[in-house]
Amino acid sequence: MTTLRFRWLVLIGLLAGLAGWLTNLLATRNGYGTPTLPLTSLVTTALIIAITLVFGLRVLRWRNGKRDRALDPILAMRTLVLAQACAYAGALNLGWHAGIFVDQLALLSVRSASGPLWGSVALMAGGIVMTVVGLVVESFCRLPPDDDGTGAPGYSEGEYA
């Protein structure tokens, strides 16, 4: 499995931002509501972040030497996939709500700064945290390089647990 590419996360965020901005522009100019997630979605985001961290810490403890029992390789792979999905979802969430924020910022002189503007800021913060946690937990799943120097077969640097 390949490692996350920061460029892909930025590209996803930029494309989602453009889509969010354009969708919000069309929706609000035609009398529809702002297409944002409700603030209660931050609870779901926090739950996903917590689950990702719990599984990531289990893999990290095993990797750092607390090996009183074997690490299930399926659990390690699922943790890696969850971490990468968390990072991608965070970038998507961040980009979408950043696009909406930019459009709402332009309307600040016309309407109050209450609802969609601050909601977008909160959801952008959730997206940032989600992306960072995904990247950190992905790094937990990397195995350290072999230190014996003999070139023995096994895991090399950058491979996953």
Short mmCIF file of C-alpha atoms in Angstrom, two decimals:
data_model
loop_
_atom_site.label_atom_id
_atom_site.label_comp_id
_atom_site.label_asym_id
_atom_site.label_seq_id
_atom_site.Cartn_x
_atom_site.Cartn_y
_atom_site.Cartn_z
CA MET A 1 0.00 0.00 0.00
CA THR A 2 1.37 3.41 -0.89
CA THR A 3 1.78 6.31 1.48
CA LEU A 4 -0.41 9.39 1.35
CA ARG A 5 0.77 12.09 -0.98
CA PHE A 6 0.42 15.57 0.45
CA ARG A 7 -0.10 16.90 -3.09
CA TRP A 8 -3.17 14.70 -3.51
CA LEU A 9 -4.64 15.99 -0.27
CA VAL A 10 -4.05 19.59 -1.39
CA LEU A 11 -5.55 18.86 -4.81
CA ILE A 12 -8.62 17.25 -3.25
CA GLY A 13 -8.98 20.23 -0.92
CA LEU A 14 -8.66 22.74 -3.76
CA LEU A 15 -11.12 20.92 -6.01
CA ALA A 16 -13.60 20.54 -3.16
CA GLY A 17 -13.15 24.23 -2.33
CA LEU A 18 -13.91 25.21 -5.90
CA ALA A 19 -16.96 22.92 -5.95
CA GLY A 20 -18.16 24.24 -2.58
CA TRP A 21 -17.72 27.84 -3.65
CA LEU A 22 -19.53 27.31 -6.95
CA THR A 23 -22.35 25.30 -5.38
CA ASN A 24 -22.84 27.87 -2.64
CA LEU A 25 -22.74 30.69 -5.17
CA LEU A 26 -25.46 29.08 -7.26
CA ALA A 27 -27.56 27.97 -4.30
CA THR A 28 -27.61 31.23 -2.36
CA ARG A 29 -28.12 33.39 -5.44
CA ASN A 30 -31.17 31.31 -6.40
CA GLY A 31 -32.81 31.41 -2.97
CA TYR A 32 -31.68 28.04 -1.62
CA GLY A 33 -29.95 27.46 1.67
CA THR A 34 -26.22 27.22 2.20
CA PRO A 35 -25.01 23.66 1.42
CA THR A 36 -23.05 23.08 4.61
CA LEU A 37 -23.03 20.22 7.03
CA PRO A 38 -24.83 20.87 10.32
CA LEU A 39 -22.66 21.59 13.34
CA THR A 40 -23.78 18.28 14.84
CA SER A 41 -21.58 16.59 12.24
CA LEU A 42 -18.64 17.69 14.38
CA VAL A 43 -19.72 15.00 16.86
CA THR A 44 -19.37 12.37 14.15
CA THR A 45 -16.05 13.87 13.10
CA ALA A 46 -14.80 13.72 16.69
CA LEU A 47 -15.93 10.09 16.96
CA ILE A 48 -14.09 9.13 13.78
CA ILE A 49 -10.98 10.94 15.00
CA ALA A 50 -11.14 9.16 18.36
CA ILE A 51 -11.56 5.71 16.79
CA THR A 52 -8.69 6.37 14.40
CA LEU A 53 -6.46 7.47 17.28
CA VAL A 54 -7.35 4.46 19.45
CA PHE A 55 -6.50 1.98 16.70
CA GLY A 56 -3.41 3.97 15.75
CA LEU A 57 -2.13 3.96 19.32
CA ARG A 58 -2.55 0.17 19.48
CA VAL A 59 -0.35 -0.20 16.40
CA LEU A 60 2.14 2.36 17.75
CA ARG A 61 2.48 0.56 21.09
CA TRP A 62 3.15 -2.71 19.28
CA ARG A 63 5.64 -1.03 16.95
CA ASN A 64 7.51 0.54 19.87
CA GLY A 65 8.10 -2.79 21.58
CA LYS A 66 5.10 -3.58 23.76
CA ARG A 67 4.61 -6.97 22.14
CA ASP A 68 3.00 -9.05 24.86
CA ARG A 69 0.73 -10.45 22.18
CA ALA A 70 0.91 -10.58 18.40
CA LEU A 71 -0.48 -7.74 16.35
CA ASP A 72 -3.27 -8.85 14.07
CA PRO A 73 -2.10 -7.91 10.54
CA ILE A 74 -5.70 -7.36 9.43
CA LEU A 75 -6.16 -4.86 12.28
CA ALA A 76 -2.95 -3.07 11.29
CA MET A 77 -4.05 -2.84 7.65
CA ARG A 78 -7.53 -1.64 8.60
CA THR A 79 -5.95 0.99 10.83
CA LEU A 80 -3.83 2.19 7.93
CA VAL A 81 -6.82 2.32 5.59
CA LEU A 82 -8.86 4.15 8.24
CA ALA A 83 -6.08 6.69 8.71
CA GLN A 84 -5.82 7.36 5.00
CA ALA A 85 -9.59 7.62 4.63
CA CYS A 86 -9.64 10.03 7.57
CA ALA A 87 -7.03 12.24 5.90
CA TYR A 88 -8.88 12.24 2.57
CA ALA A 89 -12.24 12.95 4.22
CA GLY A 90 -10.68 15.75 6.24
CA ALA A 91 -9.20 17.35 3.14
CA LEU A 92 -12.55 17.08 1.37
CA ASN A 93 -14.42 18.58 4.33
CA LEU A 94 -11.86 21.36 4.73
CA GLY A 95 -11.94 22.27 1.05
CA TRP A 96 -15.73 22.24 0.71
CA HIS A 97 -16.32 24.45 3.72
CA ALA A 98 -13.41 26.75 2.83
CA GLY A 99 -15.10 27.39 -0.53
CA ILE A 100 -18.37 28.14 1.23
CA PHE A 101 -16.54 30.37 3.71
CA VAL A 102 -14.98 32.42 0.90
CA ASP A 103 -18.37 32.95 -0.74
CA GLN A 104 -20.05 33.79 2.57
CA LEU A 105 -17.25 36.22 3.39
CA ALA A 106 -18.08 38.14 0.22
CA LEU A 107 -21.70 38.43 1.44
CA LEU A 108 -20.72 39.69 4.90
CA SER A 109 -21.62 43.29 4.05
CA VAL A 110 -25.12 42.22 3.02
CA ARG A 111 -26.05 39.75 5.78
CA SER A 112 -25.12 39.01 9.35
CA ALA A 113 -22.05 36.93 10.15
CA SER A 114 -23.91 34.38 12.22
CA GLY A 115 -24.94 31.02 10.75
CA PRO A 116 -23.08 29.73 7.71
CA LEU A 117 -19.92 31.77 8.16
CA TRP A 118 -18.99 30.57 11.66
CA GLY A 119 -20.37 27.11 10.96
CA SER A 120 -17.99 26.85 8.03
CA VAL A 121 -15.08 27.93 10.23
CA ALA A 122 -15.92 25.22 12.78
CA LEU A 123 -16.25 22.56 10.08
CA MET A 124 -12.99 23.69 8.47
CA ALA A 125 -11.27 23.24 11.85
CA GLY A 126 -12.76 19.75 12.07
CA GLY A 127 -11.42 18.98 8.60
CA ILE A 128 -7.94 20.19 9.56
CA VAL A 129 -7.91 18.03 12.69
CA MET A 130 -9.20 15.04 10.74
CA THR A 131 -6.48 15.41 8.10
CA VAL A 132 -3.71 15.81 10.67
CA VAL A 133 -4.88 12.79 12.68
CA GLY A 134 -5.02 10.72 9.50
CA LEU A 135 -1.45 11.67 8.60
CA VAL A 136 -0.17 11.05 12.13
CA VAL A 137 -1.85 7.65 12.49
CA GLU A 138 -0.55 6.66 9.07
CA SER A 139 2.95 7.40 10.34
CA PHE A 140 2.22 5.17 13.36
CA CYS A 141 1.73 2.26 10.96
CA ARG A 142 5.20 2.54 9.42
CA LEU A 143 7.69 -0.06 10.53
CA PRO A 144 11.13 1.20 11.55
CA PRO A 145 14.05 0.23 9.29
CA ASP A 146 16.08 -2.88 10.07
CA ASP A 147 19.11 -1.93 12.16
CA ASP A 148 21.18 -5.09 11.79
CA GLY A 149 22.90 -3.83 8.62
CA THR A 150 23.16 -7.34 7.19
CA GLY A 151 20.64 -6.80 4.45
CA ALA A 152 18.54 -9.63 5.81
CA PRO A 153 15.14 -10.03 4.24
CA GLY A 154 12.31 -8.38 6.06
CA TYR A 155 10.64 -5.05 6.15
CA SER A 156 12.42 -2.06 4.75
CA GLU A 157 11.97 1.55 5.72
CA GLY A 158 8.57 2.93 4.89
CA GLU A 159 6.73 -0.37 4.83
CA TYR A 160 3.63 -0.71 6.89
CA ALA A 161 2.97 -2.99 9.85
#
